[in-house]
Coordinates of C-alpha atoms in Angstrom, one line a residue:
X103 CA 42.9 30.7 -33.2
X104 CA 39.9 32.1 -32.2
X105 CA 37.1 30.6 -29.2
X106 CA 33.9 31.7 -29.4
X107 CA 32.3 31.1 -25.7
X108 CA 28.4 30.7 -26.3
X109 CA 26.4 31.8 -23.8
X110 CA 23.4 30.2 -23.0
X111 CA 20.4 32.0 -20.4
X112 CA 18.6 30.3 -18.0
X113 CA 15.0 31.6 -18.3
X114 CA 13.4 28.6 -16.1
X115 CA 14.2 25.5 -13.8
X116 CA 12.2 22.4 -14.2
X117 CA 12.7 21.9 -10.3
X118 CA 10.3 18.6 -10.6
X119 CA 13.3 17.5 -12.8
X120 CA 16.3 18.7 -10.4
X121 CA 14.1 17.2 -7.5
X122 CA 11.6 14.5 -8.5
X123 CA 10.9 13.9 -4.8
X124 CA 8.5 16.6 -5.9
X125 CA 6.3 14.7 -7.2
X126 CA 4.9 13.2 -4.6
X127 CA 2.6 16.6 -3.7
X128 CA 0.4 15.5 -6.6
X129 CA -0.6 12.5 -4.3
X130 CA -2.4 15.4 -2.0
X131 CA -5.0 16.1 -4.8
X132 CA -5.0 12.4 -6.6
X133 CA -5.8 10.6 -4.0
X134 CA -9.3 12.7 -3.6
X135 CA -10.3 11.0 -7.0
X136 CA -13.6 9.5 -6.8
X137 CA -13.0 6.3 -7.3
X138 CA -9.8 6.2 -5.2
X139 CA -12.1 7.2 -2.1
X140 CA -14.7 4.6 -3.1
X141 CA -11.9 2.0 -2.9
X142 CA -10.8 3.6 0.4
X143 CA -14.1 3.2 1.5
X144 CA -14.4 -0.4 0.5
X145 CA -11.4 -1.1 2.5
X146 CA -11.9 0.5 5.7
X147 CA -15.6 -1.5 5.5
X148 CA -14.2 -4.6 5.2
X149 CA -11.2 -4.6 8.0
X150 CA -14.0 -2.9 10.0
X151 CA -16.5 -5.8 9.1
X152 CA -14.3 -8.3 9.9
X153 CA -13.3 -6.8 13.4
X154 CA -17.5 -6.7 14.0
X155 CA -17.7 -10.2 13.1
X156 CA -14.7 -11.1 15.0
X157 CA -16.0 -9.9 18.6
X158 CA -19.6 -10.9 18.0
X159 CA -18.6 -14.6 17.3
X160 CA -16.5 -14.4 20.5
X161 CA -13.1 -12.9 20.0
X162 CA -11.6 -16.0 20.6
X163 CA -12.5 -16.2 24.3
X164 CA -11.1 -13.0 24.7
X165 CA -12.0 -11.1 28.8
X166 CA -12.6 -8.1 26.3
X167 CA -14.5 -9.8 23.4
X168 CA -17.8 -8.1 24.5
X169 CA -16.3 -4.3 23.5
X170 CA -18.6 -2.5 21.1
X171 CA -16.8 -1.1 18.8
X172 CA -19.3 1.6 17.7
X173 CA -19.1 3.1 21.2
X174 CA -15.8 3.1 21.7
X175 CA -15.7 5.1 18.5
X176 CA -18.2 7.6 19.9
X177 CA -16.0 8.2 22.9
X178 CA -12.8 8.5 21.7
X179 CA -13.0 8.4 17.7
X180 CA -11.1 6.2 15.2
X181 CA -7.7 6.3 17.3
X182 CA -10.0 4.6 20.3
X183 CA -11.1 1.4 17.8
X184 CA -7.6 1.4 16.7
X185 CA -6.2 0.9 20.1
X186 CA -8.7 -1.6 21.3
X187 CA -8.0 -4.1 18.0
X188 CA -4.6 -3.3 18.5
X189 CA -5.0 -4.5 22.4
X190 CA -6.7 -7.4 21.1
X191 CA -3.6 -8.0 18.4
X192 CA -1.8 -8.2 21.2
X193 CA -3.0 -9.8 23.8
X194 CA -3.8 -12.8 21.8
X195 CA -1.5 -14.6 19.2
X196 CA -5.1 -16.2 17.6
X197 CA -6.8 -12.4 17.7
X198 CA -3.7 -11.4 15.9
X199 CA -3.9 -13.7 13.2
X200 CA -7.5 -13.8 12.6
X201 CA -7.8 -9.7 13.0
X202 CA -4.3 -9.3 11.3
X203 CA -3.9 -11.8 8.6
X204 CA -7.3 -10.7 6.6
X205 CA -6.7 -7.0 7.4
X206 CA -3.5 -7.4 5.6
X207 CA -4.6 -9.1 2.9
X208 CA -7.8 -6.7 2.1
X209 CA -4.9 -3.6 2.1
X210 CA -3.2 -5.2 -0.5
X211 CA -6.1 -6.0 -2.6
X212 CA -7.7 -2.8 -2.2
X213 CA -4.4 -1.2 -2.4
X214 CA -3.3 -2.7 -5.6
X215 CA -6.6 -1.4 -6.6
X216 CA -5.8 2.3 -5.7
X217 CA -2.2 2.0 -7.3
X218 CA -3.1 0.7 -10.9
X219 CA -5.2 3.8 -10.7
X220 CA -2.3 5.9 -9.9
X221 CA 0.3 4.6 -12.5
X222 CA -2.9 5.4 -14.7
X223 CA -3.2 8.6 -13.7
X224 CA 1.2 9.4 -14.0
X225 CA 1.7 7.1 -17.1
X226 CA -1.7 8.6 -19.3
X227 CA -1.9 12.3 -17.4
X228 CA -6.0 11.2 -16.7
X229 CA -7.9 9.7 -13.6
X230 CA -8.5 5.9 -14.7
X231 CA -12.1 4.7 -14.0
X232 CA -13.5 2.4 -11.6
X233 CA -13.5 -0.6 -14.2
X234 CA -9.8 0.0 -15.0
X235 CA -9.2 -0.9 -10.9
X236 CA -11.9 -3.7 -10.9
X237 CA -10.2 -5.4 -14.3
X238 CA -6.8 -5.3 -12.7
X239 CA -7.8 -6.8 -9.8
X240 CA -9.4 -10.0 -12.1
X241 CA -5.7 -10.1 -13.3
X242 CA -4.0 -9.6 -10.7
X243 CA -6.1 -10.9 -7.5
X244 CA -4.0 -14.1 -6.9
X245 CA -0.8 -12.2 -6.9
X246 CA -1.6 -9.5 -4.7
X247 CA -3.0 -12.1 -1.9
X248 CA 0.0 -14.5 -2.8
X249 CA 2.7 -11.8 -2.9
X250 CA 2.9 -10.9 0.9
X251 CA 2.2 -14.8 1.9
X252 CA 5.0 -15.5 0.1
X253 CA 6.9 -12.9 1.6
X254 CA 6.2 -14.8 4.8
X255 CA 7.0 -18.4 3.9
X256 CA 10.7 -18.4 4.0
X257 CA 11.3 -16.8 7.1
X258 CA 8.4 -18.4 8.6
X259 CA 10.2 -21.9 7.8
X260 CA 12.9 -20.6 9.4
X261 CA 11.6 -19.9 12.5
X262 CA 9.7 -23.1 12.6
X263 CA 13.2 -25.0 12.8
X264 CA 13.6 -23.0 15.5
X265 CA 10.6 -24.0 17.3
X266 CA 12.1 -27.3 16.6
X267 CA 15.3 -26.6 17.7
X268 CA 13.9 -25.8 21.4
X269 CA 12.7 -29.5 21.8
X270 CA 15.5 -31.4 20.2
X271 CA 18.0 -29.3 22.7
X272 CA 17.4 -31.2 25.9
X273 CA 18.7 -34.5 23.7
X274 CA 21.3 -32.9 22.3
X275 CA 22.7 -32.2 25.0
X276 CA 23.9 -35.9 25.6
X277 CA 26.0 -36.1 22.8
X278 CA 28.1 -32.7 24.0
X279 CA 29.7 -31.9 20.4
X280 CA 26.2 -32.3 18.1
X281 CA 24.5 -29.9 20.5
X282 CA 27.3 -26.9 20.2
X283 CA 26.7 -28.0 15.9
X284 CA 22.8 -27.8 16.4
X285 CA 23.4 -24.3 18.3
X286 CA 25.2 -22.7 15.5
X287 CA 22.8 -23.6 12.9
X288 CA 19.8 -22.4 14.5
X289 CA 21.4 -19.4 15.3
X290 CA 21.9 -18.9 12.0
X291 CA 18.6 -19.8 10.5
X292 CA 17.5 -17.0 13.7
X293 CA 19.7 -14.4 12.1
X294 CA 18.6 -15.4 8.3
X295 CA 14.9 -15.2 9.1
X296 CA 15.2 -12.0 10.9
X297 CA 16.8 -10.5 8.3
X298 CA 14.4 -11.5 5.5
X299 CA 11.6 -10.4 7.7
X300 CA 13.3 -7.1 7.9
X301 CA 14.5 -6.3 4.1
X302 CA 10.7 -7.9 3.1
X303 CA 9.3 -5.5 5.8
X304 CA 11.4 -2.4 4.1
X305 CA 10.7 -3.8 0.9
X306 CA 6.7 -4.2 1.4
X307 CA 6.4 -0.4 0.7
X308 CA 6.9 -1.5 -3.3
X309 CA 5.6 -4.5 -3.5
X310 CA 1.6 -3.7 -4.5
X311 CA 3.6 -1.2 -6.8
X312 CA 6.0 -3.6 -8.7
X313 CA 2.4 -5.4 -9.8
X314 CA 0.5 -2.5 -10.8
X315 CA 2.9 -0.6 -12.5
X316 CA 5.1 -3.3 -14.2
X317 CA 2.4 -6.9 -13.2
X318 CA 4.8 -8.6 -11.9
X319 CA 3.1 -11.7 -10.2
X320 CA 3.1 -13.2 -7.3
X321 CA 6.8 -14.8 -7.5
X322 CA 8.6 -11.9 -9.2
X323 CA 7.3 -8.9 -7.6
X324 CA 8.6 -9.9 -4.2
X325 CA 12.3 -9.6 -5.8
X326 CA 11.4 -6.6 -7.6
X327 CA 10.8 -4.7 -4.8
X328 CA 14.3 -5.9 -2.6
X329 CA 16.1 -5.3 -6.0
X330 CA 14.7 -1.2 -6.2
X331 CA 15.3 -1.5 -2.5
X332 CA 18.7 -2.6 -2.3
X333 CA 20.2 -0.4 -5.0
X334 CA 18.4 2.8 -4.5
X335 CA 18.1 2.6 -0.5
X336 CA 19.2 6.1 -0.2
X337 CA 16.5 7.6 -2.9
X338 CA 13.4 5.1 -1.3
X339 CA 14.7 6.6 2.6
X340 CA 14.7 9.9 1.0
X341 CA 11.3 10.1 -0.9
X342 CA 9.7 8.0 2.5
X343 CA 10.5 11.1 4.2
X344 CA 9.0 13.3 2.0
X345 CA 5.9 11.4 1.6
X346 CA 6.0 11.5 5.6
X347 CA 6.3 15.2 5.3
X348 CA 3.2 15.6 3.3
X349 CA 1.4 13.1 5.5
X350 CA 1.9 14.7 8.5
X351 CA 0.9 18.2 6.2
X352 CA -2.5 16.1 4.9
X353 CA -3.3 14.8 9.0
X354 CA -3.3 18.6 10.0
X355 CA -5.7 20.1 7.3
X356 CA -7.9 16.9 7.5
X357 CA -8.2 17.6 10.5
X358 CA -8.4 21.5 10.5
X359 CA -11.2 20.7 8.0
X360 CA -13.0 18.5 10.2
X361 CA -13.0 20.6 13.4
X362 CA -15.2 23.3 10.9
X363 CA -17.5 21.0 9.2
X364 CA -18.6 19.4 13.0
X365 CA -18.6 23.3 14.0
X366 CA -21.2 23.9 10.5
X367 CA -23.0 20.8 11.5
X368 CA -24.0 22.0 15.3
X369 CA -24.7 25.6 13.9
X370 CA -27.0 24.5 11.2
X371 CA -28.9 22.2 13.8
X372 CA -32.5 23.1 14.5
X373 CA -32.9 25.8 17.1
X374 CA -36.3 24.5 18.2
X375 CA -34.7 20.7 18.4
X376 CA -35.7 19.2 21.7
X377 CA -32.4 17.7 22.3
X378 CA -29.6 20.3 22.8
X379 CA -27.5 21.4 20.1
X380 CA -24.4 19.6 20.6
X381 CA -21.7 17.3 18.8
X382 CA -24.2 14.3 19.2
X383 CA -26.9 15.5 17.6
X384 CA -24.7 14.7 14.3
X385 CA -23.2 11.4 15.4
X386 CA -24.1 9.9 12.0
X387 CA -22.4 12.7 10.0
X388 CA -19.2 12.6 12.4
X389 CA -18.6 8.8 11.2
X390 CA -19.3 9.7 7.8
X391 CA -16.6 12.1 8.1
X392 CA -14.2 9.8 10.2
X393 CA -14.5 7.6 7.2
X394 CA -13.7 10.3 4.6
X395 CA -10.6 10.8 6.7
X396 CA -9.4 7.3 6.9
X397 CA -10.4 6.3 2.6
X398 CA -8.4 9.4 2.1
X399 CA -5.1 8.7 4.4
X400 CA -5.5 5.5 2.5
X401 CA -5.9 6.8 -0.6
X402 CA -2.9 9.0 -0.3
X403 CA -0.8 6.6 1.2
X404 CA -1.0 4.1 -1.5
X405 CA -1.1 6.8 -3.9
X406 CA 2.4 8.4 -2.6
X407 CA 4.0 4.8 -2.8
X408 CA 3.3 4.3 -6.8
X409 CA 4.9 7.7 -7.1
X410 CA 7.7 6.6 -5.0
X411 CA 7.9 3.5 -7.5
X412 CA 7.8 4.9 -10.4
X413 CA 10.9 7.6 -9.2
X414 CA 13.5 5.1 -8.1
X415 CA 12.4 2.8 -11.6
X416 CA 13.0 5.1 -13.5
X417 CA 16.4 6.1 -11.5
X418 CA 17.5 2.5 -11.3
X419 CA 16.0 1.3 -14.5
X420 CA 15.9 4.2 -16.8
X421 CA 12.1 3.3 -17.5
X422 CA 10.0 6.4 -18.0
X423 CA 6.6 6.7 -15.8
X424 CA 4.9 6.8 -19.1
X425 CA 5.5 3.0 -19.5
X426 CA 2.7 1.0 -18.1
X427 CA 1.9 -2.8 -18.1
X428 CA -1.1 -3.7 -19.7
X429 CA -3.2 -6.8 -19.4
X430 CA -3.0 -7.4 -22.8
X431 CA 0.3 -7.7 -23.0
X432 CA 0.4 -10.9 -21.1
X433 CA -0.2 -13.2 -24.2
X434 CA 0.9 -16.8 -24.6
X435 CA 3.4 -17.8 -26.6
X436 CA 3.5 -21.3 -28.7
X437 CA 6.2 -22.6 -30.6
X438 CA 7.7 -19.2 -30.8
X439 CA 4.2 -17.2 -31.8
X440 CA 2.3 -14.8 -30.2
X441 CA -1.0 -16.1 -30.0
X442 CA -3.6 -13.5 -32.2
X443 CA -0.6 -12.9 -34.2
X444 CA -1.5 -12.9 -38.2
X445 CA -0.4 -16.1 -39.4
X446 CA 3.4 -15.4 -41.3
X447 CA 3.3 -15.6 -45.0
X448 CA 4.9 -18.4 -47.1
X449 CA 8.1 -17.9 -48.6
X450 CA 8.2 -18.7 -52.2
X451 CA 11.2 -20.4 -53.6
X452 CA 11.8 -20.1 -57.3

């Protein structure tokens, strides 16, 4: 009996294949697409609108409502306004919910955006257009507001029978057995809403995903993104950190990048100027690039999560990237046709 051993050489490794965390370095140069950045853009105007109009209608009664925001940015950047509405968040539970609430809401929106963009660009290998983003957000608008609401409503319920629990106590109390009863069920409505605040927290990072890449709506996406979560934790934690990686990487060129452009900016300055050349002769331009920087994190950010997305569906799933929903795939169906369909021919009985 003879065994003939075939040899087989090994000429390449597709390392994206043995690794597909490695994906996620593409995000670096897709999220610089134009329209991406536009949508970025878009965004950071409308949570910074909204804090503008905030403070100028009164901040709520706020001892700080009078802060200007521009100059706070020209003395200690975008990390300066992000502290003083994050002092506002939370100092003030109304200033969190007026300032937090819609800030939330335009990320998703704007995010959703950005990610039908990027399943575009992985599923077809090309950039998707402006339109492609402004027609998935006409399909998908009421999900991506009602998604995170949603997300919100349960445990929120939950800790309003708390709330209630508090002033029932005191009478309770008089009928001894009923109160240790009323205890225990509280507590565990306490422990059930924490918990679903912290698997829909964990789980948040696919939602805008699971409706750009698969449009689920409003009610399924929510259980989309626990289900990836739950059964792939270990590959989500794993790519996170990756994608944290190449954040961290992104930050420190950004910001290489922007330390020589301010640097171009005061060299190229008029040397007969009155005003001496210095960083504030170019106020305008810093802002403009301060704004590049955050549409890009954005960008990236967003962009890095579909690719995360698409890795663990197709790991849990077995569903390729190159499958993408389409709009028109959402058709009705009567009495068990697809409307549009050609109409079936009769069947002739001889």
């Amino acid at each position: 009996m003879n065994l003939h051993n075939d040899r087989e050489t090994i000429r390449a490794v597709d390392w994206v294949a043995v690794f597909p965390f490695l994906k996620l370095s593409k995000a670096l140069r897709e999220a610089l697409q134009p329209a991406r950045l536009a949508l970025g853009f878009l965004w950071f105007f409308s949570v910074l609108a909204g804090a503008f109009a905030w403070l100028r209608m009164g901040g709520g009664a706020m001892p700080n409502a009078d802060v200007d925001l521009f100059a706070v940015w020209q003395g200690h950047g975008m990390s300066g306004v992000a502290g003083v509405v994050l002092d506002m968040c939370c100092a003030s539970a109304v200033a969190c919910a007026a300032l937090g609430a819609p800030a939330v809401l335009l990320t998703f929106v704007f995010g959703g955006a950005i990610s039908r963009l990027a399943a575009l660009d992985a599923a077809r290998g090309r950039w998707g257009r402006f339109r492609d983003a402004s027609a998935f957000l006409r399909a998908r608008l009421f999900s991506l507001v009602f998604a995170p609401v949603l997300m919100f409503i349960i445990p929120g319920g939950l800790f309003g029978l708390l709330v209630l629990a508090g002033r029932l106590w005191p009478a309770s109390q008089a009928f001894g057995g009923l109160a240790m009863v009323m205890f225990g069920l509280f507590m565990a409505a306490g422990l059930v809403a924490a918990a679903v605040l912290l698997v829909g927290f964990a789980a948040s990072v696919m939602l805008v995903p699971a409706m750009s890449v698969d449009g689920n709506d409003g009610f399924d996406a929510p259980g989309r993104a626990v289900s990836y979560l739950l059964a792939r934790a270990g590959l989500v934690a794993v790519n996170l950190a990756f994608l944290a990686v190449l954040g961290v990487l992104a930050w420190f060129l950004a910001t290489r990048a922007r330390d020589c452009a301010i640097s171009l900016l005061i060299a190229a300055w008029p040397a007969d100027c009155q005003v001496s050349k210095s960083a504030a002769n170019c106020q305008p331009w810093l802002f403009l690039l301060d704004m590049f920087g955050v549409a890009y994190a954005f960008s990236f950010f967003v962009t890095g999560l579909t690719r995360v997305y698409l890795i663990v569906r197709e790991s849990a799933d077995g569903v390729p990237e190159t499958e993408l929903w389409n709009p028109s795939d959402d058709k009705k169906v009567t009495m068990g046709v697809e409307e549009g369909a050609p109409p079936a021919q009769a069947e002739s009985h001889e």
